[in-house]
Coordinates of N, CA and C in Angstrom, one line a residue:
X1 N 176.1 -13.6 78.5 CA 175.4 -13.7 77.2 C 173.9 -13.3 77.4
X2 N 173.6 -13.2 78.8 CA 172.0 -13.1 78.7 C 172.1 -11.5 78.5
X3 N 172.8 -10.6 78.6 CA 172.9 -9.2 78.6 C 173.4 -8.7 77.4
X4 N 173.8 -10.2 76.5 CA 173.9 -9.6 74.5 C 175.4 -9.2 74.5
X5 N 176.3 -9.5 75.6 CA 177.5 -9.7 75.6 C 178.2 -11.1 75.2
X6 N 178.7 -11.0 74.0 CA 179.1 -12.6 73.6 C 180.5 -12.8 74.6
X7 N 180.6 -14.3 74.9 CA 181.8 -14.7 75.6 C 182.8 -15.2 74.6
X8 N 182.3 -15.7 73.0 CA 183.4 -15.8 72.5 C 184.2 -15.0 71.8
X9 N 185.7 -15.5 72.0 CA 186.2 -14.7 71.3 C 187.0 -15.0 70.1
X10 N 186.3 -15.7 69.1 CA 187.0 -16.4 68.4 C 186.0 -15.8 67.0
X11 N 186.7 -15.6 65.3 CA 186.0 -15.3 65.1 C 186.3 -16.6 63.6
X12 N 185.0 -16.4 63.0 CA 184.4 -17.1 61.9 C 185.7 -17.0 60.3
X13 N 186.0 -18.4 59.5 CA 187.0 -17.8 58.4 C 186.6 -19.2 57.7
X14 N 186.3 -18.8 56.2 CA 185.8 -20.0 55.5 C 187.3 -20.1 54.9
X15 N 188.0 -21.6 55.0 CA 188.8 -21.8 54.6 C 188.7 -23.5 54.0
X16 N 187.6 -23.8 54.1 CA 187.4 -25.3 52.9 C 186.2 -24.9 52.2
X17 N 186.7 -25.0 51.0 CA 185.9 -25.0 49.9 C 186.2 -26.8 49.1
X18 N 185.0 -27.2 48.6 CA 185.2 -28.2 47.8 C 184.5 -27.8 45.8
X19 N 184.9 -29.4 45.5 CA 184.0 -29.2 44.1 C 182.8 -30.3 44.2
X20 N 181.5 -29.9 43.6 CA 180.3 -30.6 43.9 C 179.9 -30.8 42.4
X21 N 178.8 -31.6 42.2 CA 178.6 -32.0 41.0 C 179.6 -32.2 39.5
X22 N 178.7 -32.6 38.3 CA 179.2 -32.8 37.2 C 180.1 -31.8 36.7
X23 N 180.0 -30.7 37.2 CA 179.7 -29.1 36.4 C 180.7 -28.0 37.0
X24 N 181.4 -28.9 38.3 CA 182.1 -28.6 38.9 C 182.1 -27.2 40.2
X25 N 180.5 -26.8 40.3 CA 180.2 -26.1 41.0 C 181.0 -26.6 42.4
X26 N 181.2 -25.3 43.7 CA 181.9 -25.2 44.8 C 180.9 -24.8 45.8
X27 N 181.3 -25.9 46.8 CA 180.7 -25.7 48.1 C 181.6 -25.4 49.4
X28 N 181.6 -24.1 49.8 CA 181.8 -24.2 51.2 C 181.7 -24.8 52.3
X29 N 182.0 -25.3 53.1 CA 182.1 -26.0 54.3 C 182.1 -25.3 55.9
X30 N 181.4 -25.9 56.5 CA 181.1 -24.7 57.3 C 182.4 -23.9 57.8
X31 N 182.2 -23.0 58.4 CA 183.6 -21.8 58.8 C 184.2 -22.3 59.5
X32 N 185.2 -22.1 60.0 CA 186.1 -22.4 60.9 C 186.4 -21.7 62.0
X33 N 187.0 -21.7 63.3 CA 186.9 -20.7 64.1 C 188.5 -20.9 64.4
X34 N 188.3 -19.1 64.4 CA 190.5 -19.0 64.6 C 190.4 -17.8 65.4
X35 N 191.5 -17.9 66.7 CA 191.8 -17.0 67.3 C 192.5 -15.8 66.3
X36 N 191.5 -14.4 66.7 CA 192.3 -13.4 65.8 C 193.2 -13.1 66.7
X37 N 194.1 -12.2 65.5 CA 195.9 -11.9 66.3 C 195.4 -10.8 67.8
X38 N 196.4 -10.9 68.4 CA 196.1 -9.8 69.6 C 196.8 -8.7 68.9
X39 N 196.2 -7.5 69.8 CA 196.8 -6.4 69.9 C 195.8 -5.4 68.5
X40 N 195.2 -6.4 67.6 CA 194.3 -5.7 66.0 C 193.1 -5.9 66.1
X41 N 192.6 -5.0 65.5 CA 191.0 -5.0 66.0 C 190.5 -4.3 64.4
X42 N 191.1 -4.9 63.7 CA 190.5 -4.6 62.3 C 190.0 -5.6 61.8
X43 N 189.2 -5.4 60.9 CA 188.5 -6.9 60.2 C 189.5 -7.6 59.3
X44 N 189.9 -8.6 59.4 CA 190.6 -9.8 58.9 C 190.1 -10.3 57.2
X45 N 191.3 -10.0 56.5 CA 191.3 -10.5 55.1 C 191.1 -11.6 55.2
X46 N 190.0 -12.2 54.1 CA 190.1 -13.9 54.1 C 189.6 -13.8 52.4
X47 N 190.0 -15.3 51.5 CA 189.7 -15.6 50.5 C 188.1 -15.5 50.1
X48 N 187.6 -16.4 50.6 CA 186.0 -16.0 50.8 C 184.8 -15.5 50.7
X49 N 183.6 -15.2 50.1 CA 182.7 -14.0 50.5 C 181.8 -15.5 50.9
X50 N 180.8 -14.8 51.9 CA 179.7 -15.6 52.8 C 178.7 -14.9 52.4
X51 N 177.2 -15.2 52.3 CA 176.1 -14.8 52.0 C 175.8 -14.7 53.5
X52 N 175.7 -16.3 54.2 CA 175.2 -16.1 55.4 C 175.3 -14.6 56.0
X53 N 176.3 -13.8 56.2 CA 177.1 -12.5 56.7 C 177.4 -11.9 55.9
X54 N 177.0 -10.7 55.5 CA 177.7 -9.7 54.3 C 177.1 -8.4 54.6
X55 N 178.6 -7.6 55.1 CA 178.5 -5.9 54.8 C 178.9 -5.6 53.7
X56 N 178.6 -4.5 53.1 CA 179.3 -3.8 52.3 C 178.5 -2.8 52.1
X57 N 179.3 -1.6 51.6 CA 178.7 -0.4 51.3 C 177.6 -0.6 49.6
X58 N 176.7 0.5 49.8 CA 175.5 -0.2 49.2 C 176.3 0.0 47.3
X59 N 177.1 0.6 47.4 CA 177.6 0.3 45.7 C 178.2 -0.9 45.7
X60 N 178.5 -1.8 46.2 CA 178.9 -3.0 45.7 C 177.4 -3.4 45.1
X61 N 176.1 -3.9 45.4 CA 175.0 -4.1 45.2 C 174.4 -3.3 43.6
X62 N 174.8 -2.2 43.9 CA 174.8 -1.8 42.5 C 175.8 -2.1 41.3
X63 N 177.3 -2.1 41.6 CA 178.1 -2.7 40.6 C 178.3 -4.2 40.5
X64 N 177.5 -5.1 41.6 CA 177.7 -6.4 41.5 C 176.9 -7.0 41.7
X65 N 175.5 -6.9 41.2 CA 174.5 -7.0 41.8 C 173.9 -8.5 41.4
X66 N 173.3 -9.7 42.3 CA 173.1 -10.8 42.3 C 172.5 -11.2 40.9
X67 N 172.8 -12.3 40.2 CA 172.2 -12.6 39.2 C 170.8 -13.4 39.1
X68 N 169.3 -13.0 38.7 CA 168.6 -13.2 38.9 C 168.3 -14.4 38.0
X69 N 169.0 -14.5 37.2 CA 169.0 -15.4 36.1 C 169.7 -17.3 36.2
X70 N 169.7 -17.5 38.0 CA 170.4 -18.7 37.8 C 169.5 -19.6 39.1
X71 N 168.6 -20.0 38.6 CA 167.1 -20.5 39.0 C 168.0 -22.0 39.5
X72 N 167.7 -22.5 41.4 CA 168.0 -23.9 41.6 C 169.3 -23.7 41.8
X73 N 170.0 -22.5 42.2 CA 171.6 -22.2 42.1 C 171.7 -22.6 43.8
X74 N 171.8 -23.3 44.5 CA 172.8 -23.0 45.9 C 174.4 -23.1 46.0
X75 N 174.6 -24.2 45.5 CA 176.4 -24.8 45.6 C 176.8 -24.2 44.3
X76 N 177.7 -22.9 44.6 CA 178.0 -21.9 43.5 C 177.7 -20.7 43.5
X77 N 176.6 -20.4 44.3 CA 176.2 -19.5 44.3 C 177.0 -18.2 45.1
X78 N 177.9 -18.4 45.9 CA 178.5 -17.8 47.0 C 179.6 -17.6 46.1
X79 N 180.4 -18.6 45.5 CA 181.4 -18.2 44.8 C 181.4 -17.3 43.1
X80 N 180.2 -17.7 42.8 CA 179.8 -16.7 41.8 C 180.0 -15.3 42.3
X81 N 179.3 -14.9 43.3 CA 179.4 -13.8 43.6 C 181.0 -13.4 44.2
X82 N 181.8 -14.2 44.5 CA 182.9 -13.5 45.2 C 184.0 -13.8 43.8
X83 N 183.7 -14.4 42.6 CA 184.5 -13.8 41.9 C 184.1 -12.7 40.9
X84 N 182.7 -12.8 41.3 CA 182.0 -11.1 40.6 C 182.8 -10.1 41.2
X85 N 182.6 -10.3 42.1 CA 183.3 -9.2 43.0 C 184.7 -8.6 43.2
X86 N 185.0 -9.8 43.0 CA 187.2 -9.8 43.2 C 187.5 -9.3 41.9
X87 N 186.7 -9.5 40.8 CA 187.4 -9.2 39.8 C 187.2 -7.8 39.6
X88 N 185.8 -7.0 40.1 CA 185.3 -6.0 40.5 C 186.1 -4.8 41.5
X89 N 186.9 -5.6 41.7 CA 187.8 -4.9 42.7 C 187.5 -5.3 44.1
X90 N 187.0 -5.7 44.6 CA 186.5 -5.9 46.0 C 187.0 -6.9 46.7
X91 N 187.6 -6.7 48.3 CA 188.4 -7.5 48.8 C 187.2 -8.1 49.8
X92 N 187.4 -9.4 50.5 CA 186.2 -9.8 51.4 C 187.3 -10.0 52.7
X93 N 186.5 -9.8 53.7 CA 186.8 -9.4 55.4 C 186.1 -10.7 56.6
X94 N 186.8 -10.9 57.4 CA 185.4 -11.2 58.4 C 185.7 -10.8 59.7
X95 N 184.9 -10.8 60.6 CA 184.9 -9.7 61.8 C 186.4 -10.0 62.7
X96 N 186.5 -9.1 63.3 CA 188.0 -9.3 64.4 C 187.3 -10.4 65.3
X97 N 185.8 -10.4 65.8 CA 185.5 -11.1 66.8 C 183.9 -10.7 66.4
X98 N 183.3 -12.5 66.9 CA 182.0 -13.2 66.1 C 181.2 -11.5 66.7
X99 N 180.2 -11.1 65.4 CA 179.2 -10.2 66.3 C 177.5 -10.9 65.9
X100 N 177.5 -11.8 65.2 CA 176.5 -12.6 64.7 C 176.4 -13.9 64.8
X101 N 175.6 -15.4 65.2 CA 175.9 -16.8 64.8 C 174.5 -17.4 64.0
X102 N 175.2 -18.3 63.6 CA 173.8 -19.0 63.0 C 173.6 -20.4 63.2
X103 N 172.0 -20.6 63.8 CA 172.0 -21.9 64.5 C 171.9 -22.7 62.8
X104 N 172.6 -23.3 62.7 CA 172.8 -24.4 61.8 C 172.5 -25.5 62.1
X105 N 171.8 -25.9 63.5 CA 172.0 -27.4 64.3 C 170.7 -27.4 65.0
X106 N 169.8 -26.3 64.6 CA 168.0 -26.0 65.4 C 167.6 -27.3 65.0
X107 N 166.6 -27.2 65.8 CA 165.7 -28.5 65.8 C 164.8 -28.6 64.7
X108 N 164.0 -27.5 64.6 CA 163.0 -27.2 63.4 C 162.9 -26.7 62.7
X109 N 164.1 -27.1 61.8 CA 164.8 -26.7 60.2 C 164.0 -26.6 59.5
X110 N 163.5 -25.0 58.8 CA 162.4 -24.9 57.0 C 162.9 -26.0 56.5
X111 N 162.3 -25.8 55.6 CA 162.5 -26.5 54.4 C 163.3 -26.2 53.1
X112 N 164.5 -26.4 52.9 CA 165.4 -25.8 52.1 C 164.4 -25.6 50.3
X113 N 165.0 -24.8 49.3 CA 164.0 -24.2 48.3 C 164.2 -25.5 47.3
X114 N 165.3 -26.8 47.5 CA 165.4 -27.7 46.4 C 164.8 -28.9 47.5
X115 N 164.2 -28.7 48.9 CA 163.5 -29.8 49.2 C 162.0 -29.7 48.6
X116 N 161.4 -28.6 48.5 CA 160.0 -28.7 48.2 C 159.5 -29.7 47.4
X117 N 158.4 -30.3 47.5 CA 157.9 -31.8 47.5 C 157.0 -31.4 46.2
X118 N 156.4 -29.9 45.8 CA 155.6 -29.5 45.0 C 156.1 -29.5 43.7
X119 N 157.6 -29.7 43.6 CA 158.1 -29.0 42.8 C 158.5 -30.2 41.7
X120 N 158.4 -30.1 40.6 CA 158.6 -30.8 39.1 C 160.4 -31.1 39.7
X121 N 160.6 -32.5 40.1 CA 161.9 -32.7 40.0 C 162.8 -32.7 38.5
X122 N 162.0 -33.0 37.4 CA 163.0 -32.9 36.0 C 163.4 -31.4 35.7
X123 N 162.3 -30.8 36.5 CA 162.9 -29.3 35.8 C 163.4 -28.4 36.5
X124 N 163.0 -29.0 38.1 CA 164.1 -28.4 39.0 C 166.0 -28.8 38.6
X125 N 166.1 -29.8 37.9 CA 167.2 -30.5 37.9 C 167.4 -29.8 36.8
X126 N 166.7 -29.6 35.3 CA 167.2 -29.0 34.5 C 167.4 -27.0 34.6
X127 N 167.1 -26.8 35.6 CA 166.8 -25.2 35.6 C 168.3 -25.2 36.5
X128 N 168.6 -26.2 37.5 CA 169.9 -26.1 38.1 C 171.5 -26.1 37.3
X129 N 170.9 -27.7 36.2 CA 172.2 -27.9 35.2 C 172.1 -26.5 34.0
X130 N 171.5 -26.0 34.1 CA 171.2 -24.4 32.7 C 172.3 -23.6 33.5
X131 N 171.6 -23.4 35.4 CA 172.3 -22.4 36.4 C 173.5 -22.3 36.2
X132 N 173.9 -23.8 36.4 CA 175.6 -23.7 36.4 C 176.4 -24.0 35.2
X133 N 175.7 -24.1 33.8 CA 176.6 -24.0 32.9 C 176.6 -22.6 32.4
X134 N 175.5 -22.0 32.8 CA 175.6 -20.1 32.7 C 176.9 -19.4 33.4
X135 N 177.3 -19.9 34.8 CA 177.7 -19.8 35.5 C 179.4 -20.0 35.2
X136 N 179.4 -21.4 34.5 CA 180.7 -22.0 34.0 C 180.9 -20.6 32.5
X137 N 180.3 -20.5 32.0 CA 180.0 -19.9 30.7 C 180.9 -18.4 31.4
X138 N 180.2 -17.5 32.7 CA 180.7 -16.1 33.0 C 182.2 -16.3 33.3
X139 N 182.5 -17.7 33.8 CA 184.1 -18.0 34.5 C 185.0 -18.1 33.3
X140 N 184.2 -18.4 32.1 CA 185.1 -18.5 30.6 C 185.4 -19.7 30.7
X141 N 185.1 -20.8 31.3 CA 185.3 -22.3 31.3 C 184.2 -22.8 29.8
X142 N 184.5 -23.9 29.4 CA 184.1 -24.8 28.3 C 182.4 -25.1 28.9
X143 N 181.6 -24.8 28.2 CA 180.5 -25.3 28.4 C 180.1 -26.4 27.1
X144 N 179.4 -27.4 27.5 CA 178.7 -28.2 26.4 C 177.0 -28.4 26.0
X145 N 176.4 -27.5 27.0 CA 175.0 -27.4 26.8 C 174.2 -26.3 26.7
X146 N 173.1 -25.8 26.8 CA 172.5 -24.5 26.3 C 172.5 -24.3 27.7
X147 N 172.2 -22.7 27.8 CA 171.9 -22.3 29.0 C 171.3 -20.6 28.3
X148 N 171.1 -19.8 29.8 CA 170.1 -18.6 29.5 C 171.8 -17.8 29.0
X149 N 171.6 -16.6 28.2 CA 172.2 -16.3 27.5 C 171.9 -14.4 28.0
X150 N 170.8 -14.3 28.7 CA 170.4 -13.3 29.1 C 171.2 -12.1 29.8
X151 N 171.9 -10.8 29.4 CA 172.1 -9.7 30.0 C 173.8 -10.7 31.3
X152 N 174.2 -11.3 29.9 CA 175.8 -12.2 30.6 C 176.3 -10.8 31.2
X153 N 176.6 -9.7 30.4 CA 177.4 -8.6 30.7 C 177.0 -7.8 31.9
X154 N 176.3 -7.7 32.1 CA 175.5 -7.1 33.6 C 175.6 -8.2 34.2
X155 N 176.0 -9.3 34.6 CA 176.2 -10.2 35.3 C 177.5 -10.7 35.3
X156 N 178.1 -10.2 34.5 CA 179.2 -11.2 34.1 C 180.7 -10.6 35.1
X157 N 182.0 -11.1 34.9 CA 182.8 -10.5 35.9 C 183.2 -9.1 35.4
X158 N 184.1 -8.8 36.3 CA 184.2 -7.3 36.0 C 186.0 -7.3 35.8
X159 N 185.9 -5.9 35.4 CA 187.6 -5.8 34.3 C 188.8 -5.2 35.5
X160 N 188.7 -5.1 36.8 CA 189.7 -4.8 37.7 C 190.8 -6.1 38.2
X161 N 190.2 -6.9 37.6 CA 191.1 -8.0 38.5 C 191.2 -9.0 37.3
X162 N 191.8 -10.1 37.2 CA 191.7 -11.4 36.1 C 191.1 -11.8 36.6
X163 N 190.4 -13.0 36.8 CA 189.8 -14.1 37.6 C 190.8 -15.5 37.4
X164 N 191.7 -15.3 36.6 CA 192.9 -16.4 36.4 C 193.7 -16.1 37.6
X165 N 194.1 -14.9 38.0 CA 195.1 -14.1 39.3 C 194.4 -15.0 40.3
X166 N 193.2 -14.7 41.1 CA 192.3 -15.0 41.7 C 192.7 -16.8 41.8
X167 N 192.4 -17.6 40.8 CA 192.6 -18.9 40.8 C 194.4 -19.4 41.8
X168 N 195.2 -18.4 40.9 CA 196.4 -18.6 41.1 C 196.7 -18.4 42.5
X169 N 196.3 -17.2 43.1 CA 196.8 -16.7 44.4 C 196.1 -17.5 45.3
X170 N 194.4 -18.0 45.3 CA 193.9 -18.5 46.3 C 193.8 -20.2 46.1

């Protein structure tokens, strides 16, 4: 390892996802580690897309490009984008074997963007419940409250896939 050769060989596959809040937003759980098959050395289909780790050629970014419009978003925000995507046509991968890690367990952790002490908690709270009923709003789910209404179609899912399919199969 000291010569940037990793010894493991095991590679990274998000396979728990939960539901968080009122609003029903989804959080990942950290990855899991699984021996990939022997003998393949192709990158491995998984349900999934990860922010932590993400290739893709640079037109996905232009056909799917992050929504700037969902202020106080974390839990959701990963899956927003991978059903942007899936329905976009786009399949997600992860490596045959780890080439990246991330200390998740360092000593002297920033400060996450909803820990800030500066920040108006009523409106961080309301700019988060807007995020995710915008969010519920692109999935075609029932919303009950106002939210930004801004440029839904440039954000919104895309016509290659259902996002009902998506539900069913994963």
């Amino acid at each position: 390892e000291k010569l940037g050769v990793s010894k493991v060989t095991s590679t990274p596959i998000i396979c728990k996802t939960k539901f968080v809040g009122n609003l029903g937003m989804t959080k990942h759980e950290a990855a899991e580690e699984i021996q990939p098959p022997r003998g393949i050395s192709t990158p491995i289909l998984q349900v999934w897309w990860a922010a932590g780790i993400s290739f893709s050629r640079g037109h996905r970014i232009v056909r799917v490009p992050y929504d700037g419009r969902l202020p106080m978003v974390f839990d959701g925000e990963e899956t927003s984008m991978a059903y942007r995507m899936w329905t976009h046509g786009y399949d997600f991968y992860t490596f045959h074997h780890s080439l990246v890690f991330h200390p998740y367990s360092r000593k002297n952790k920033p400060p996450l963007f909803w820990e800030n002490e500066k920040a108006d908690r009523k409106a961080r709270d309301r700019d988060r419940r807007r995020s995710e009923t915008r969010l519920r709003s692109i999935y075609g789910l029932p919303t009950k409250s106002d939210f930004d209404h801004e440029e839904l179609s440039r954000f919104g899912l895309g016509t290659r896939r259902e996002l009902t399919k998506f539900w069913k199969l994963f």
